[in-house]
C-alpha atoms as one frame of an Amber mdcrd trajectory, in Angstrom:
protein
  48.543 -18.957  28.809  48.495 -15.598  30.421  48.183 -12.297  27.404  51.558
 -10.430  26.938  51.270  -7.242  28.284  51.047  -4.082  25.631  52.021  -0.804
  26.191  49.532   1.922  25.549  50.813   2.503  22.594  51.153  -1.221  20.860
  47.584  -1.934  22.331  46.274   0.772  20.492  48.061  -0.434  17.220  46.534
  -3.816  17.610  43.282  -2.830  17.819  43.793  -0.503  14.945  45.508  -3.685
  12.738  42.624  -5.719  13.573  39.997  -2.906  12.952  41.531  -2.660   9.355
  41.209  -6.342   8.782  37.329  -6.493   9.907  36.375  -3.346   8.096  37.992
  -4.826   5.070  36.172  -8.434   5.455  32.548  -6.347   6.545  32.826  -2.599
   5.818  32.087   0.054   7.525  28.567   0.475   8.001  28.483  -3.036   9.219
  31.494  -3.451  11.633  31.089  -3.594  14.971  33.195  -2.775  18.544  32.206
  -6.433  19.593  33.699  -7.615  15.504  37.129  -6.362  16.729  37.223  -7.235
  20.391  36.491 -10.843  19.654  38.860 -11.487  16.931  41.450 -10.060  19.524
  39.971 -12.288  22.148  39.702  -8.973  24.037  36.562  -7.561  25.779  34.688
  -4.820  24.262  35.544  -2.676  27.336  38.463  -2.649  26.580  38.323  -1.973
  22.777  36.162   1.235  24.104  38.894   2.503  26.941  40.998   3.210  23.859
  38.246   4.428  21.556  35.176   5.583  22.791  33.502   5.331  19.551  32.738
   3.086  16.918  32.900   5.998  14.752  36.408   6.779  16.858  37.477   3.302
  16.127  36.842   3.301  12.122  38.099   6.866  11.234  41.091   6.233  13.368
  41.950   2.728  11.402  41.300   4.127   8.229  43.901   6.843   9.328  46.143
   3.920  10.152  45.887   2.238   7.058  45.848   5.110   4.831  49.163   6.657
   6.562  51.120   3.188   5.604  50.212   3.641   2.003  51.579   7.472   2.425
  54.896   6.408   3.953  55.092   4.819   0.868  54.340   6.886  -1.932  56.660
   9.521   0.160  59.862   7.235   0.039  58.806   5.986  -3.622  58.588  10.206
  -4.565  61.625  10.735  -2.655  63.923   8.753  -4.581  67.150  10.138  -6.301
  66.108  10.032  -9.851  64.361  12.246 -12.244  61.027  13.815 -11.208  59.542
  12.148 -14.845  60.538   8.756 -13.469  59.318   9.069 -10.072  55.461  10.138
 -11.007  55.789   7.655 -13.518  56.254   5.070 -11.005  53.940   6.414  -7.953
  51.010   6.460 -10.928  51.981   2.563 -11.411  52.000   1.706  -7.902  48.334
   3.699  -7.636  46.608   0.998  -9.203  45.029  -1.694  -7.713  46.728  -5.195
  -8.404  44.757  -8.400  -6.714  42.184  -8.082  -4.531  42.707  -4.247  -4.130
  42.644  -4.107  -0.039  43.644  -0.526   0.187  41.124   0.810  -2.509  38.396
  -1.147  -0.650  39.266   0.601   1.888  39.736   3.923   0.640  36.011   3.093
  -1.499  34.372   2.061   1.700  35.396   5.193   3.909  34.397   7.405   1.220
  31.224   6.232   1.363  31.219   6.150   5.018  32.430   9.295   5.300  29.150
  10.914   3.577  27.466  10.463   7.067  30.047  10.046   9.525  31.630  13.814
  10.256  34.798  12.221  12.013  36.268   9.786   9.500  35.298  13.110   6.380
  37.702  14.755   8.333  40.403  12.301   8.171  40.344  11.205   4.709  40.181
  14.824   3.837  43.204  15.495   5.145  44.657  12.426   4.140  43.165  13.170
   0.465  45.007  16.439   0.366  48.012  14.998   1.731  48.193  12.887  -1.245
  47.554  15.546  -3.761  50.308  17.525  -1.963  52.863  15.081  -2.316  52.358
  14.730  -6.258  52.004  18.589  -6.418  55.374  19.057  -5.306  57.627  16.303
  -7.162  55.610  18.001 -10.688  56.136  21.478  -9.263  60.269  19.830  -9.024
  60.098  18.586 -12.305  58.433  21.865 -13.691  61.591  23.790 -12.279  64.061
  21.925 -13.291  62.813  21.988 -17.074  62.353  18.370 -17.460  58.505  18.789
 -18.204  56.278  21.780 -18.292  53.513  22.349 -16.157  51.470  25.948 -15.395
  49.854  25.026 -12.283  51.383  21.704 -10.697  48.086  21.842  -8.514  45.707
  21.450 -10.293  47.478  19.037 -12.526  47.896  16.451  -8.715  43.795  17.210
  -8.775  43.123  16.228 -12.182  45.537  13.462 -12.263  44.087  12.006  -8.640
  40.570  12.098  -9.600  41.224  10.284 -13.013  43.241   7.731 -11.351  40.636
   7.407  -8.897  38.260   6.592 -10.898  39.423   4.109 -12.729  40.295   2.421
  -9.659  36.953   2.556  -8.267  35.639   1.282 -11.732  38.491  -1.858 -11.363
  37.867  -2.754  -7.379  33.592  -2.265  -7.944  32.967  -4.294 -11.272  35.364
  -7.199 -10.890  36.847  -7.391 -14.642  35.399  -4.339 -16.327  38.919  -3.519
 -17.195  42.289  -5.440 -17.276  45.144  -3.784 -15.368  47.222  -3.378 -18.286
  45.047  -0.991 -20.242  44.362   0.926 -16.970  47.985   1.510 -16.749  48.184
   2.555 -20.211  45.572   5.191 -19.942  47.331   6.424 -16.445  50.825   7.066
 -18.407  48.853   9.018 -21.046  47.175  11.006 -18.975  50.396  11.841 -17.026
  51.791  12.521 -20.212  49.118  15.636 -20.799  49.766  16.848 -17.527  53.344
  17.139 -17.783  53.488  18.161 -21.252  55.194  15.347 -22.498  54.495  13.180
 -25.868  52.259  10.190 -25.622  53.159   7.247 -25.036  54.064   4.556 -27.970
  52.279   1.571 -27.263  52.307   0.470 -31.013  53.224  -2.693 -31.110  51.537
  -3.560 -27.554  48.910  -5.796 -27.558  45.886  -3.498 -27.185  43.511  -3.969
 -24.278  40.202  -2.501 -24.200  37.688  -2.345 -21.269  34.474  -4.114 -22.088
  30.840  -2.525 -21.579  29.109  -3.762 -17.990  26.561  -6.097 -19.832  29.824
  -7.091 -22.108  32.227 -10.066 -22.373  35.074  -9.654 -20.171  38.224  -8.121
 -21.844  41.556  -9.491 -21.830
């Protein structure tokens, strides 16, 4: 049975779906133009007409991916509710839940992108884009008076790398901490930034990360 014929355009999205899916099975370092032609059941020519890089390839699928997960968290930010309730929600949604596809992702090109020029320059940009969007929904919240906040800014930096790392911690060391007490430390923290009291979690059951040689937590 004879291929459908793709535009230009939804070629170049189907090589960029399956490039996601191989870098997330192999990683970066590892995948290879032949990886996604053949799970396409395309030839590696043709892979290469559209991206005449490996490196091409990889920093353009991460873009890909990562652009999806900024669609999002810009229609989750632009909702018609309080500014509080919308951080509070995009900080939820940051976590990783399951098998944590996206921060493998975002882990893997970060690592990548220590030696590969093209794809630091996308996840840069994406990076900033990120800290952008949060910047201005605490920036709205700051003028409105719901919260206080003296430089929204840095606030989106501090609040992104702390986040960040406890996702890293989460997607590298499989159980090192349970999703509920990540979640708990995430509202707290947005609580400092934003001025706002702590949260009450008395009378929550408490759940504690465990050491790395440790028993797992709950």
């Amino acid at each position: 049975m004879a291929r459908v014929r793709l535009s230009v355009a939804e070629r170049r999205e189907e090589l960029l779906r399956a490039a996601v899916r191989q870098i997330e099975v192999r990683g970066v370092a590892a995948v290879r133009i032949a990886d996604v032609a053949s799970a396409l059941g395309v030839s590696n020519a043709l892979v290469l007409y559209h991206f005449s890089t490996k490196e091409k390839l990889v920093a353009e699928a991460f873009a890909y991916a990562a652009e999806g997960d900024l669609a999002h968290l810009r229609k989750m930010l632009g909702r018609r509710t309080s500014a509080e309730r919308r951080l509070r929600a995009a900080v939820r949604w940051y976590a990783p839940t399951g098998q944590a596809k996206g921060w493998r992702l975002w882990i893997e090109g970060w690592a990548a992108a220590l030696r590969e020029p093209a794809l630091r320059e996308v996840a840069g940009a994406l990076d900033q884009q990120w800290k952008a969007a949060l910047t201005g929904v605490i920036a709205e919240g700051t003028a409105a008076g719901e919260f206080s906040c003296e430089d929204p800014a840095a606030a989106a930096w501090r609040l992104t790398a702390f986040l960040d790392g406890l996702a890293v911690q989460m997607t590298s060391y499989a159980g090192s901490l349970s999703r509920a007490a990540m979640l708990e430390w995430a509202d707290a923290a947005l609580a400092r930034e934003l001025g706002l009291p702590a949260p009450d979690t008395s009378g929550q059951p408490r759940t504690a990360a465990r050491s790395r040689g440790g028993a797992a937590g709950a």
